[in-house]
mmCIF file of C-alpha atoms and ligand atoms in Angstrom:
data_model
loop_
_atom_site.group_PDB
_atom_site.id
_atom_site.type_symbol
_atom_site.label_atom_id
_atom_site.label_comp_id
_atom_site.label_asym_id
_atom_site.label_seq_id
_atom_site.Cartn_x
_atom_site.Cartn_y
_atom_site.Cartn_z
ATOM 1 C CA UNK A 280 -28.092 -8.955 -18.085
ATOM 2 C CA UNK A 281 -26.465 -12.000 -20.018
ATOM 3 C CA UNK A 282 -24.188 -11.444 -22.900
ATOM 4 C CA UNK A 283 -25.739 -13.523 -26.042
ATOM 5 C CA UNK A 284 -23.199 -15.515 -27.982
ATOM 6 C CA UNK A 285 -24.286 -12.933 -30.881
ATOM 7 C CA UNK A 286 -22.766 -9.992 -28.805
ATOM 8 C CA UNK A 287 -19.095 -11.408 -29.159
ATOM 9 C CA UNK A 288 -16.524 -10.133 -31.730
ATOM 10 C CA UNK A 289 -16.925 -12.660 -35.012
ATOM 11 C CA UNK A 290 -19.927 -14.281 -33.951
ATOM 12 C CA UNK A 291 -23.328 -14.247 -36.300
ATOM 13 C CA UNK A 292 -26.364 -15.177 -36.258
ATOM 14 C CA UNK A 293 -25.988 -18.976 -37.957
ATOM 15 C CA UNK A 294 -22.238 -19.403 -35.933
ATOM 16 C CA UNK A 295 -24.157 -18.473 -32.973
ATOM 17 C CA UNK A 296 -26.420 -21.081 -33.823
ATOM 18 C CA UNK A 297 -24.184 -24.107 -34.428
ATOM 19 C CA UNK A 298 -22.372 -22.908 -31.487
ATOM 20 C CA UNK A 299 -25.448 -23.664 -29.662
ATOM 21 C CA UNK A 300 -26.580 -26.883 -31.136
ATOM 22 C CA UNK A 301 -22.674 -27.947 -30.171
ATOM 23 C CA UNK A 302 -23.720 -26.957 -26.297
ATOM 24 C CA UNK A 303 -22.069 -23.926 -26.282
ATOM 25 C CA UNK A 304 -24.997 -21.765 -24.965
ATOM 26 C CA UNK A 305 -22.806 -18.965 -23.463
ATOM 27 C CA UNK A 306 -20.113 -16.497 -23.253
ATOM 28 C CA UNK A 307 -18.528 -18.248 -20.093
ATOM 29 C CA UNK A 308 -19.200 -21.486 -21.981
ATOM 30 C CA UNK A 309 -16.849 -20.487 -24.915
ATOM 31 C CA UNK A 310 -14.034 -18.705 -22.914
ATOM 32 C CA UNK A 311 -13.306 -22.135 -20.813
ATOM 33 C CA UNK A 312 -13.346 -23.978 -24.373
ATOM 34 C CA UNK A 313 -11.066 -25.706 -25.789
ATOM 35 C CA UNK A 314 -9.613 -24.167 -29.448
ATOM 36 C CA UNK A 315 -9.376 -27.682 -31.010
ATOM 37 C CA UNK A 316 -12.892 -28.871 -29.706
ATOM 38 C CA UNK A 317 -14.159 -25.811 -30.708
ATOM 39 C CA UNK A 318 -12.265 -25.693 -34.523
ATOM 40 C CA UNK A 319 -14.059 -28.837 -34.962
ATOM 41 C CA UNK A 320 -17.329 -27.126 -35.314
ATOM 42 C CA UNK A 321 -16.094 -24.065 -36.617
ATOM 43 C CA UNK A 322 -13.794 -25.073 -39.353
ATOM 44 C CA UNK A 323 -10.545 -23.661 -38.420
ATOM 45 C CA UNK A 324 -8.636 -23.228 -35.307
ATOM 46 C CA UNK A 325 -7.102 -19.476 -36.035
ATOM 47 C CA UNK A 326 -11.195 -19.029 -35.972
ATOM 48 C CA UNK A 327 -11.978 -20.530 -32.659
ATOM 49 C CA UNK A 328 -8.835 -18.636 -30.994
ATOM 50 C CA UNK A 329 -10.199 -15.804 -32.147
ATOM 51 C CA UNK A 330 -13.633 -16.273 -30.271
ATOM 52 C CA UNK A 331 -12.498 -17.584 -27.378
ATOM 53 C CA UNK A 332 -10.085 -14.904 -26.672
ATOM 54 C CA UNK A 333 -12.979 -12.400 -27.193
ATOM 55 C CA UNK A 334 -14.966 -14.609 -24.539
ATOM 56 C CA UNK A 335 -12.246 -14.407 -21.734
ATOM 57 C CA UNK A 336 -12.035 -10.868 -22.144
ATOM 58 C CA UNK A 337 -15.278 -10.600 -21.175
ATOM 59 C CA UNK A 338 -15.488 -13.087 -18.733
ATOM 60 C CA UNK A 339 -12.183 -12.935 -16.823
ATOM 61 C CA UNK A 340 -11.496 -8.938 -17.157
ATOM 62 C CA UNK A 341 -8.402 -10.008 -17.357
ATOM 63 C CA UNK A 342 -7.568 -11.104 -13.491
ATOM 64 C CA UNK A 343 -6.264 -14.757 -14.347
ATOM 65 C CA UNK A 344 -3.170 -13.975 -12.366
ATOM 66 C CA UNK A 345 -3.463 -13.332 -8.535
ATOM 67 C CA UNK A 346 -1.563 -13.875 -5.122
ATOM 68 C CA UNK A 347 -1.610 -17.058 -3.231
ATOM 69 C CA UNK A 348 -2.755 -14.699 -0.356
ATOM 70 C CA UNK A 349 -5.639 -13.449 -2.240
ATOM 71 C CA UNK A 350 -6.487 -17.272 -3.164
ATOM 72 C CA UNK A 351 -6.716 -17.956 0.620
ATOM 73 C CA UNK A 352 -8.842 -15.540 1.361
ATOM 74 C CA UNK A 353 -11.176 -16.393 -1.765
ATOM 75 C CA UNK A 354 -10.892 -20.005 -0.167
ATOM 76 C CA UNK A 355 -11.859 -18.709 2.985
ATOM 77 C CA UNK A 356 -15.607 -17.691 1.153
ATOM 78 C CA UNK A 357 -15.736 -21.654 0.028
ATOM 79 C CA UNK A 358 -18.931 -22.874 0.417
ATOM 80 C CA UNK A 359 -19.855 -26.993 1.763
ATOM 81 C CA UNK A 360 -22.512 -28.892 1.722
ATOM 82 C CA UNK A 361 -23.064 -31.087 4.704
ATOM 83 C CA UNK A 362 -23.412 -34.586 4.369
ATOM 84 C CA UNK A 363 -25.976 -34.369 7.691
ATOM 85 C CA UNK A 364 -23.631 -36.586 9.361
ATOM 86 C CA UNK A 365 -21.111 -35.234 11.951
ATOM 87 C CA UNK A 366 -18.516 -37.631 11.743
ATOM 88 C CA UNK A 367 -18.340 -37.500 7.838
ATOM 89 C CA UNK A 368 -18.638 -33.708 8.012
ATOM 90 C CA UNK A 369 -15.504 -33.794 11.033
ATOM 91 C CA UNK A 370 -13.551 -36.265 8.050
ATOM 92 C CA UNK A 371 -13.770 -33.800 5.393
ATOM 93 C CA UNK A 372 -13.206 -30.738 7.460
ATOM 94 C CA UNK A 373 -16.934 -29.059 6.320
ATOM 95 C CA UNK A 374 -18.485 -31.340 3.627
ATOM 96 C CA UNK A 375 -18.860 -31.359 0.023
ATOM 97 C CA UNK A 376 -17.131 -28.974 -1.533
ATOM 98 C CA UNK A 377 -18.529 -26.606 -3.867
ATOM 99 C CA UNK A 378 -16.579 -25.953 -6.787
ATOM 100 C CA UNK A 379 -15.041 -29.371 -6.597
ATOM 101 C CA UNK A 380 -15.531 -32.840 -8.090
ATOM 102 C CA UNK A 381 -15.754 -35.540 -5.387
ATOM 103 C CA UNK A 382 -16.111 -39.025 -5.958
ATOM 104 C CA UNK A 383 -17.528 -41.993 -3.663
ATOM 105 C CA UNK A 384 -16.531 -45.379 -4.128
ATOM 106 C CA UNK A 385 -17.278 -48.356 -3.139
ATOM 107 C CA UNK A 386 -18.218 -51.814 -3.607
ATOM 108 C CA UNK A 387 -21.931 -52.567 -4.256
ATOM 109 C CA UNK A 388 -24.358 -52.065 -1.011
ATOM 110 C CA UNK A 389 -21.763 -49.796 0.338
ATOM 111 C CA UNK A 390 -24.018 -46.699 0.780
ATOM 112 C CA UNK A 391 -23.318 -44.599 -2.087
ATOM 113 C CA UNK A 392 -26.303 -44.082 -3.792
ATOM 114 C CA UNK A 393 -28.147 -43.274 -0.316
ATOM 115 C CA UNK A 394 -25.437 -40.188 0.277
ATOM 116 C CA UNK A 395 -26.518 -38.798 -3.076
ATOM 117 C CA UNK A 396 -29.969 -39.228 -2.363
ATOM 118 C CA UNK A 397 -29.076 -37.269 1.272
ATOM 119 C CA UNK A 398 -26.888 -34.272 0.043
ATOM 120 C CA UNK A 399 -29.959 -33.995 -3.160
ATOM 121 C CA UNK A 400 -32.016 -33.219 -0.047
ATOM 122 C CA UNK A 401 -29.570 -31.198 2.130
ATOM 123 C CA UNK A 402 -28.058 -28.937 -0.546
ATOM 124 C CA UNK A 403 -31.900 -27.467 -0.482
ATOM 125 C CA UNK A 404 -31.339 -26.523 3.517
ATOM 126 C CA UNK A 405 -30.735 -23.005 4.238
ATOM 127 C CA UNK A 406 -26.548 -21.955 4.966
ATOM 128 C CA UNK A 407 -26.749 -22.479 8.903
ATOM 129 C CA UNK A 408 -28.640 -25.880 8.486
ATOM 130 C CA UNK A 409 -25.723 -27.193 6.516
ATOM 131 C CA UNK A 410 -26.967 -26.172 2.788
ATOM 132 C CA UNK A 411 -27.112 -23.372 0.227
ATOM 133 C CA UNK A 412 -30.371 -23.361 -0.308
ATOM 134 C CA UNK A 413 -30.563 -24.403 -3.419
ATOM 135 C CA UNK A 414 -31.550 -27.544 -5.537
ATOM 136 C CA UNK A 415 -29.831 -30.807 -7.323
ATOM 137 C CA UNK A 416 -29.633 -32.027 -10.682
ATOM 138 C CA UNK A 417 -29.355 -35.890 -10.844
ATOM 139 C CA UNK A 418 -28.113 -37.771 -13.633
ATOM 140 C CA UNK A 419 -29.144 -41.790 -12.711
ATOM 141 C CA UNK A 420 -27.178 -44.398 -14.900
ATOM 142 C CA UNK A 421 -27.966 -47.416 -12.984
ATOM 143 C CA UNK A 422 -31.903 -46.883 -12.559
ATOM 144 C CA UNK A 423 -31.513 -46.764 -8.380
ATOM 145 C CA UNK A 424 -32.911 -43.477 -7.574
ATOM 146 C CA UNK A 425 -35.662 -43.422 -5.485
ATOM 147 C CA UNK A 426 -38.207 -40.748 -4.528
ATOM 148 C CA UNK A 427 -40.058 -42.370 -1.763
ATOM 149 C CA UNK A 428 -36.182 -42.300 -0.251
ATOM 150 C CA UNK A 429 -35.974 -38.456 -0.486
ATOM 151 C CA UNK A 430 -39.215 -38.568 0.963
ATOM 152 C CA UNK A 431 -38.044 -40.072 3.869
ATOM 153 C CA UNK A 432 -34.977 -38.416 4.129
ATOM 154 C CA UNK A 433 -36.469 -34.749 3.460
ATOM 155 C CA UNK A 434 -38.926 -35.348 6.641
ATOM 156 C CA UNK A 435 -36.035 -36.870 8.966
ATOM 157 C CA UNK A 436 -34.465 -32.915 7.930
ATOM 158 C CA UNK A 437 -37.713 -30.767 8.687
ATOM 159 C CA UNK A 438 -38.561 -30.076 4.579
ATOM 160 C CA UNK A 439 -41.823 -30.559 3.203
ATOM 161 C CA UNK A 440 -41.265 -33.667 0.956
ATOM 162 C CA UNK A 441 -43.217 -32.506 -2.144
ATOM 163 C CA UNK A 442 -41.274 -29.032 -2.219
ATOM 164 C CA UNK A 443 -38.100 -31.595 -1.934
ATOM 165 C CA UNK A 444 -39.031 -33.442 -4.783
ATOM 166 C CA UNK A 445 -39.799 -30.666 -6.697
ATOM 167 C CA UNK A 446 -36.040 -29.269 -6.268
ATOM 168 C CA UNK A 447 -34.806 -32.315 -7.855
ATOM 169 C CA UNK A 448 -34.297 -32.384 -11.422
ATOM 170 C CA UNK A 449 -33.960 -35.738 -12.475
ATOM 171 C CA UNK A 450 -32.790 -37.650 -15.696
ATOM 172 C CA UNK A 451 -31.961 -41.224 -16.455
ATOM 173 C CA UNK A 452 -29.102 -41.468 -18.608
ATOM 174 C CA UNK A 453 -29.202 -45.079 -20.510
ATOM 175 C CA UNK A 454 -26.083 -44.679 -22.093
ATOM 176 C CA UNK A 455 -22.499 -42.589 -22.402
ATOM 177 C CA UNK A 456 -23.561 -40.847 -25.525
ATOM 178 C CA UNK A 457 -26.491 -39.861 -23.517
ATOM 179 C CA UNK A 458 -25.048 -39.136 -20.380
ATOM 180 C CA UNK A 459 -22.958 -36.887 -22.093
ATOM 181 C CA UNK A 460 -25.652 -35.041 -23.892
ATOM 182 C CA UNK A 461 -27.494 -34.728 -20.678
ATOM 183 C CA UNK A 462 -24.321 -33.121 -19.003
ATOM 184 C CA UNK A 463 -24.476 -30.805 -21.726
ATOM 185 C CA UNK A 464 -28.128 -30.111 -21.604
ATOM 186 C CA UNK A 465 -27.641 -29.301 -17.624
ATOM 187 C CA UNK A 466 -26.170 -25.565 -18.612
ATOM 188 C CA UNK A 467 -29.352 -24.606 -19.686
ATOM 189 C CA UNK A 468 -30.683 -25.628 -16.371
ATOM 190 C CA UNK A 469 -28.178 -24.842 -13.805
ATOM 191 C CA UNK A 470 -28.343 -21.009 -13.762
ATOM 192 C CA UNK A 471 -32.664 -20.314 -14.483
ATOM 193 C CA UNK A 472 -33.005 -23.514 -11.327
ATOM 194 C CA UNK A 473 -30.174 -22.291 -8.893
ATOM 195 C CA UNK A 474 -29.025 -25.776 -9.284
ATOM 196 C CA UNK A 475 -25.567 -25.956 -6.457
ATOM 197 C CA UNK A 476 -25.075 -29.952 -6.691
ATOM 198 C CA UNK A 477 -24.981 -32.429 -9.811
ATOM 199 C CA UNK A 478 -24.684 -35.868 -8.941
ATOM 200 C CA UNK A 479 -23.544 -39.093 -11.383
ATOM 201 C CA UNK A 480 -24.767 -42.012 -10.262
ATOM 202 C CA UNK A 481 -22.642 -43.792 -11.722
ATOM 203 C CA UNK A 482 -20.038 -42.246 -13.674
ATOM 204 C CA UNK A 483 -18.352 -45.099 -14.700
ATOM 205 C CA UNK A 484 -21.204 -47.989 -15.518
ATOM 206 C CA UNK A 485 -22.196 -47.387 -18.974
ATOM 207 C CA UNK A 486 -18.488 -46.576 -20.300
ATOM 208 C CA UNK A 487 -17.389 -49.784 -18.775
ATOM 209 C CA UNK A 488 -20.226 -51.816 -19.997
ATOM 210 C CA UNK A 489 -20.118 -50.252 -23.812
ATOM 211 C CA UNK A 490 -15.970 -50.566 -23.887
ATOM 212 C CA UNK A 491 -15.305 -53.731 -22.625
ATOM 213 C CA UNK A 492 -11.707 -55.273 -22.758
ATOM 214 C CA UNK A 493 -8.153 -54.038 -23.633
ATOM 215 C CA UNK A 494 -9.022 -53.355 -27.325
ATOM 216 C CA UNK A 495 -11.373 -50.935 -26.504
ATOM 217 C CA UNK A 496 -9.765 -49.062 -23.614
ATOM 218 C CA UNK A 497 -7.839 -46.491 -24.980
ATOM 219 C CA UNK A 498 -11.448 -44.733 -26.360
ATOM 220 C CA UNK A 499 -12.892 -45.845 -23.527
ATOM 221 C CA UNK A 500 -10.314 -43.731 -21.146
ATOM 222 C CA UNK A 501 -10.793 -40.989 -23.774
ATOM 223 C CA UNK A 502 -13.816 -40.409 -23.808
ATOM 224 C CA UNK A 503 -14.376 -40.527 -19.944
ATOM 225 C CA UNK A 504 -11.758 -38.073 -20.096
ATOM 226 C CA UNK A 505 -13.826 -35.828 -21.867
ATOM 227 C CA UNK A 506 -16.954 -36.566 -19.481
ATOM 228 C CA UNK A 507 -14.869 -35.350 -16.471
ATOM 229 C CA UNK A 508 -13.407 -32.371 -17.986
ATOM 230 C CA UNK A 509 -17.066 -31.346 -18.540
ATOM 231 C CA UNK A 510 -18.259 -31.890 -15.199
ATOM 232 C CA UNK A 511 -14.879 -29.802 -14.337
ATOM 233 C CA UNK A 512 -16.294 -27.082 -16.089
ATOM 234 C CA UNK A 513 -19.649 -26.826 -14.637
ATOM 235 C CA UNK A 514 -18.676 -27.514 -11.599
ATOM 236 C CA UNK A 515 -15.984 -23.929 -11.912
ATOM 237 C CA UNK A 516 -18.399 -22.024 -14.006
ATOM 238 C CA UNK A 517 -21.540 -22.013 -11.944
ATOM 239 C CA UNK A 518 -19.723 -22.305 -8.652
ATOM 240 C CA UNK A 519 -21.452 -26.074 -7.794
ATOM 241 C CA UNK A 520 -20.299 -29.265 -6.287
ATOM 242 C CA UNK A 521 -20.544 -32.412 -8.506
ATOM 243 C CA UNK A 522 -20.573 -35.892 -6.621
ATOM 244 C CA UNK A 523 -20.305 -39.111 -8.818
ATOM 245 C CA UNK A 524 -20.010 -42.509 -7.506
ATOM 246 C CA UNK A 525 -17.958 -44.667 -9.022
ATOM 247 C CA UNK A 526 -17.485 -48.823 -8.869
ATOM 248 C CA UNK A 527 -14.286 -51.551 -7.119
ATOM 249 C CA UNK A 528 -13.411 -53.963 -9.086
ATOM 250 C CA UNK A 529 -10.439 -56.703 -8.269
ATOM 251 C CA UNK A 530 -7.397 -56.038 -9.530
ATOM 252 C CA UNK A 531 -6.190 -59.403 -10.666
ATOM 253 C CA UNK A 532 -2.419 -58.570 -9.908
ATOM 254 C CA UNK A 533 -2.856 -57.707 -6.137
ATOM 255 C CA UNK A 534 -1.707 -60.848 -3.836
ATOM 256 C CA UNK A 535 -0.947 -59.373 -0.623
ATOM 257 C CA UNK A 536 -3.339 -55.828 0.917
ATOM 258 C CA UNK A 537 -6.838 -54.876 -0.662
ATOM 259 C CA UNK A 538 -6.649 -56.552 -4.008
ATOM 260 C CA UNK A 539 -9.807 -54.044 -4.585
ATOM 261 C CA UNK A 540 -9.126 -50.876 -7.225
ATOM 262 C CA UNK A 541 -11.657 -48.116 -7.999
ATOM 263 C CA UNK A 542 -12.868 -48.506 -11.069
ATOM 264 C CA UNK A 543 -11.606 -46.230 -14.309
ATOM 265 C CA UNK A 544 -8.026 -45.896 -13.742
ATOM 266 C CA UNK A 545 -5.821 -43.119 -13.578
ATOM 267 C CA UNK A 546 -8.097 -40.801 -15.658
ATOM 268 C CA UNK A 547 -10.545 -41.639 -12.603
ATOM 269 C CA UNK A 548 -7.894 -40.573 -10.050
ATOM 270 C CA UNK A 549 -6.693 -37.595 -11.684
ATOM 271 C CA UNK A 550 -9.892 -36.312 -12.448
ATOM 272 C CA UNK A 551 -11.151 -36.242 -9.036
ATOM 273 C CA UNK A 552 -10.601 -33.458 -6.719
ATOM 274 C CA UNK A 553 -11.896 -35.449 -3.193
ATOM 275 C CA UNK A 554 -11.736 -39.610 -3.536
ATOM 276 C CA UNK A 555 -14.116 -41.090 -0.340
ATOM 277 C CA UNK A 556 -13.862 -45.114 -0.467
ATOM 278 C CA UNK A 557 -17.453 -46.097 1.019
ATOM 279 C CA UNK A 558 -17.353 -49.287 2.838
ATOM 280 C CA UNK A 559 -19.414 -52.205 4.974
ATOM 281 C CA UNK A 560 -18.268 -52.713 8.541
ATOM 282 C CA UNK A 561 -19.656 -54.505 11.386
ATOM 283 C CA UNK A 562 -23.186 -54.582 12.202
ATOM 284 C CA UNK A 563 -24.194 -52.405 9.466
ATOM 285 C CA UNK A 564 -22.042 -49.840 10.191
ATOM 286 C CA UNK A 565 -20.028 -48.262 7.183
ATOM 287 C CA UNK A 566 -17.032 -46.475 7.384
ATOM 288 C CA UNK A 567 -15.616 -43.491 4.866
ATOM 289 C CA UNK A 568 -12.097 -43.393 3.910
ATOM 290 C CA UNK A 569 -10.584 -40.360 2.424
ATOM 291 C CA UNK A 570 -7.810 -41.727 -0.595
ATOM 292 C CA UNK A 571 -7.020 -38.659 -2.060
ATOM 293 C CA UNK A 572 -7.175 -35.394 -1.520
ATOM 294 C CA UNK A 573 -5.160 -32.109 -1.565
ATOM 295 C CA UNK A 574 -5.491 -31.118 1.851
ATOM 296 C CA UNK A 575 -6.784 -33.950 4.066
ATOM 297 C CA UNK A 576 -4.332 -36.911 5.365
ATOM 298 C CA UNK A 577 -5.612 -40.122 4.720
ATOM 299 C CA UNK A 578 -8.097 -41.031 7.584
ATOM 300 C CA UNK A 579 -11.743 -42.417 8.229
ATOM 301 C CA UNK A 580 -14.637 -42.209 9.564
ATOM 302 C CA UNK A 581 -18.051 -44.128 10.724
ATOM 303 C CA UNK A 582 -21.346 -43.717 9.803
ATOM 304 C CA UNK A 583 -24.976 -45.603 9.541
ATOM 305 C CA UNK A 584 -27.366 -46.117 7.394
ATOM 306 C CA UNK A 585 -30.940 -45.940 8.477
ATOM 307 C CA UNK A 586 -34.386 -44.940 7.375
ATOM 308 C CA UNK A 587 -33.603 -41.655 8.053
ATOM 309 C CA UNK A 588 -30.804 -41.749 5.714
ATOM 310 C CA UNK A 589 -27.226 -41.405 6.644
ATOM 311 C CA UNK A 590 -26.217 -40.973 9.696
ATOM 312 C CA UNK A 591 -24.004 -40.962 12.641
HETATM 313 P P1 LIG B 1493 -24.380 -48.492 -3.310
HETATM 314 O O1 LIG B 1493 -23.061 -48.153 -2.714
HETATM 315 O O2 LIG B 1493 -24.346 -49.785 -4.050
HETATM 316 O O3 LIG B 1493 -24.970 -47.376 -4.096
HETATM 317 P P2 LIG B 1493 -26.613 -47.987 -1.591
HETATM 318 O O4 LIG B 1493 -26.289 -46.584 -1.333
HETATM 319 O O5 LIG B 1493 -27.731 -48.277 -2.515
HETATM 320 O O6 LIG B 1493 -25.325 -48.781 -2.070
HETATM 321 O O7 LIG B 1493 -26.865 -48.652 -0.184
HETATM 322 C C1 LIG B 1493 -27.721 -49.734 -0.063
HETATM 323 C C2 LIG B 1493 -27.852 -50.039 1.399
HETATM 324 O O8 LIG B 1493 -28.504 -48.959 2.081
HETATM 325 C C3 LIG B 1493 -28.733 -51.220 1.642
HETATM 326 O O9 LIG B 1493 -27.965 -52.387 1.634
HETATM 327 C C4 LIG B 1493 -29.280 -50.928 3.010
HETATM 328 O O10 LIG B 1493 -28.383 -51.439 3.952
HETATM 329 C C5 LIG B 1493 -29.280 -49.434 3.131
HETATM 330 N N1 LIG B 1493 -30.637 -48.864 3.034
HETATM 331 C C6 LIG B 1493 -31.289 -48.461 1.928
HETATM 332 N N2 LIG B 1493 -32.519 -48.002 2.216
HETATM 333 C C7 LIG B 1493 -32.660 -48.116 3.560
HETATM 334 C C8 LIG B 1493 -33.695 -47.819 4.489
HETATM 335 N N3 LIG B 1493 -34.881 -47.302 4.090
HETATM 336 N N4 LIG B 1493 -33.464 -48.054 5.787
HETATM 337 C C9 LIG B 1493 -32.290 -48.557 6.195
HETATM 338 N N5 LIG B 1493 -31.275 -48.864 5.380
HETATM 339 C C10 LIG B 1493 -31.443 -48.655 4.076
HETATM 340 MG MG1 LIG B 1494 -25.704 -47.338 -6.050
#
């Protein structure tokens, strides 16, 4: 049975309310909160310490604290999602990982939108067929997703494309404001849908289109800040991977190697938990690079792109 906001130490009816129309819609929402965000709507910071404390008690029962060899073997019970493709799987030692934030970049035509479109479909695949069973929310920025694709892709994988379609939850976001609102909206979603993945395709497009040039970077970079560190929470709340894709653009500085930077800078690259760099090779192959991670070395990996979706 879920606690109600209204069940929490301090917490009326009408706070309960604003709380809500702020996108706080749970307990677990409020104990990951932050106390200045949170005085905002509140009024006073003593005020939102006060209710957030009362949240984590609830919600953590107070086990912050625990042994690196109980963290292993809580890693050990990680959960993946396949890409469907062996060699990408082999790269990143099991797939997606839930619980993560993993980004895919890439120039355009490299083949990102078409893995989001693939792990939308596989995430809905029972455990031992490389999913969990369960279904995506995507959030489109760019207007690129494509249904008769997961149609394609579901039958190349043995699922019934209408019931794949139907475990998609879709939503165009046509600008940050919006995207952000729609990130918010997903809690209400995630748990009632069994919703596992939420992809961003792109993360990055409408911030760098609506905050364009130096003047306006410092918001800019602020406010994407604020986008990641919500995916971060949905993505440790409800225990789901988030994929976004995000843009290259030429660094104008670079004369010698790839004068080629992800887009977003270093709030992009320390906001990301897995960094993939998608690009075109020979004969329309592509090949997967891993830039950054905490536990793989940097190596790559080929892979194709065909009707069936991606593949070896
Ligand atoms: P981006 O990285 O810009 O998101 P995409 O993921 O959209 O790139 O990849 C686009 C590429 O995917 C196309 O250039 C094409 O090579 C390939 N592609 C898309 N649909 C199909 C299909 N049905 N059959 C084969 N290849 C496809
Ligand atoms: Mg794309």
């Amino acid at each position: 049975e879920e606690i109600r906001l209204e069940d929490l130490e301090g917490v009326g009816r009408i706070t309960a309310q604003k709380l809500r129309a702020a996108g706080y819609y749970s307990v677990k929402d409020l104990a990951f909160a932050s106390a200045h965000e949170l005085a905002l709507i509140l009024g006073s910071e003593e005020r939102a310490m006060a209710i957030i404390r009362a949240a984590q008690k609830l919600v953590s029962r107070g086990e912050e604290f625990i042994t690196a060899k109980e963290l292993f073997e809580k890693r050990k019970n990680i959960e993946y999602i396949s890409t469907g493709v062996k060699s990408l799987d082999d790269l990143l030692e099991g797939g997606i990982e839930v619980g993560s934030l993993t980004e895919l970049i890439g120039e355009f035509g490299a083949g990102k939108t078409q893995l989001c479109h693939q792990l939308s479909v596989i995430v809905q695949l029972p455990k031992e067929k490389g999913g969990l069973g369960a279904r995506a929310l995507y959030i489109d920025t760019e207007g690129t997703f494509r249904p008769e694709r997961i149609i394609q892709i579901a039958r190349a994988r043995g699922l019934e494309p209408e019931k794949a379609l139907e475990n998609i939850i879709y939503a165009r976001a046509y600008n940050s404001d919006h995207q952000m609102l729609l990130v918010d909206e997903a809690k209400k979603y995630i748990e009632k849908n069994n919703i596992r993945l939420i992809v961003v395709d792109s993360l990055i497009n409408h911030f760098r289109s609506e905050y364009p040039g130096r003047e306006n970077l410092a918001s800019r970079q602020q406010k994407l800040n604020r986008h990641i560190s919500q995916l971060h929470k949905l993505a440790s709340l409800y225990n789901l991977a988030v994929v976004v894709t995000n843009q290259v653009m030429a660094a104008p500085d670079v004369f010698f190697g790839n004068p080629l930077r992800p887009a977003g800078g270093n709030i992009m690259a320390h906001g990301f938990t897995y960094r993939i760099w998608l690009r075109k090779a020979k004969e329309g192959k592509r090949i997967a690079r891993i830039i950054d991670s905490p536990k793989h070395a940097e190596k790559e990996a080929a892979f194709a792109i065909s009707e069936d979706g991606v593949t070896d």
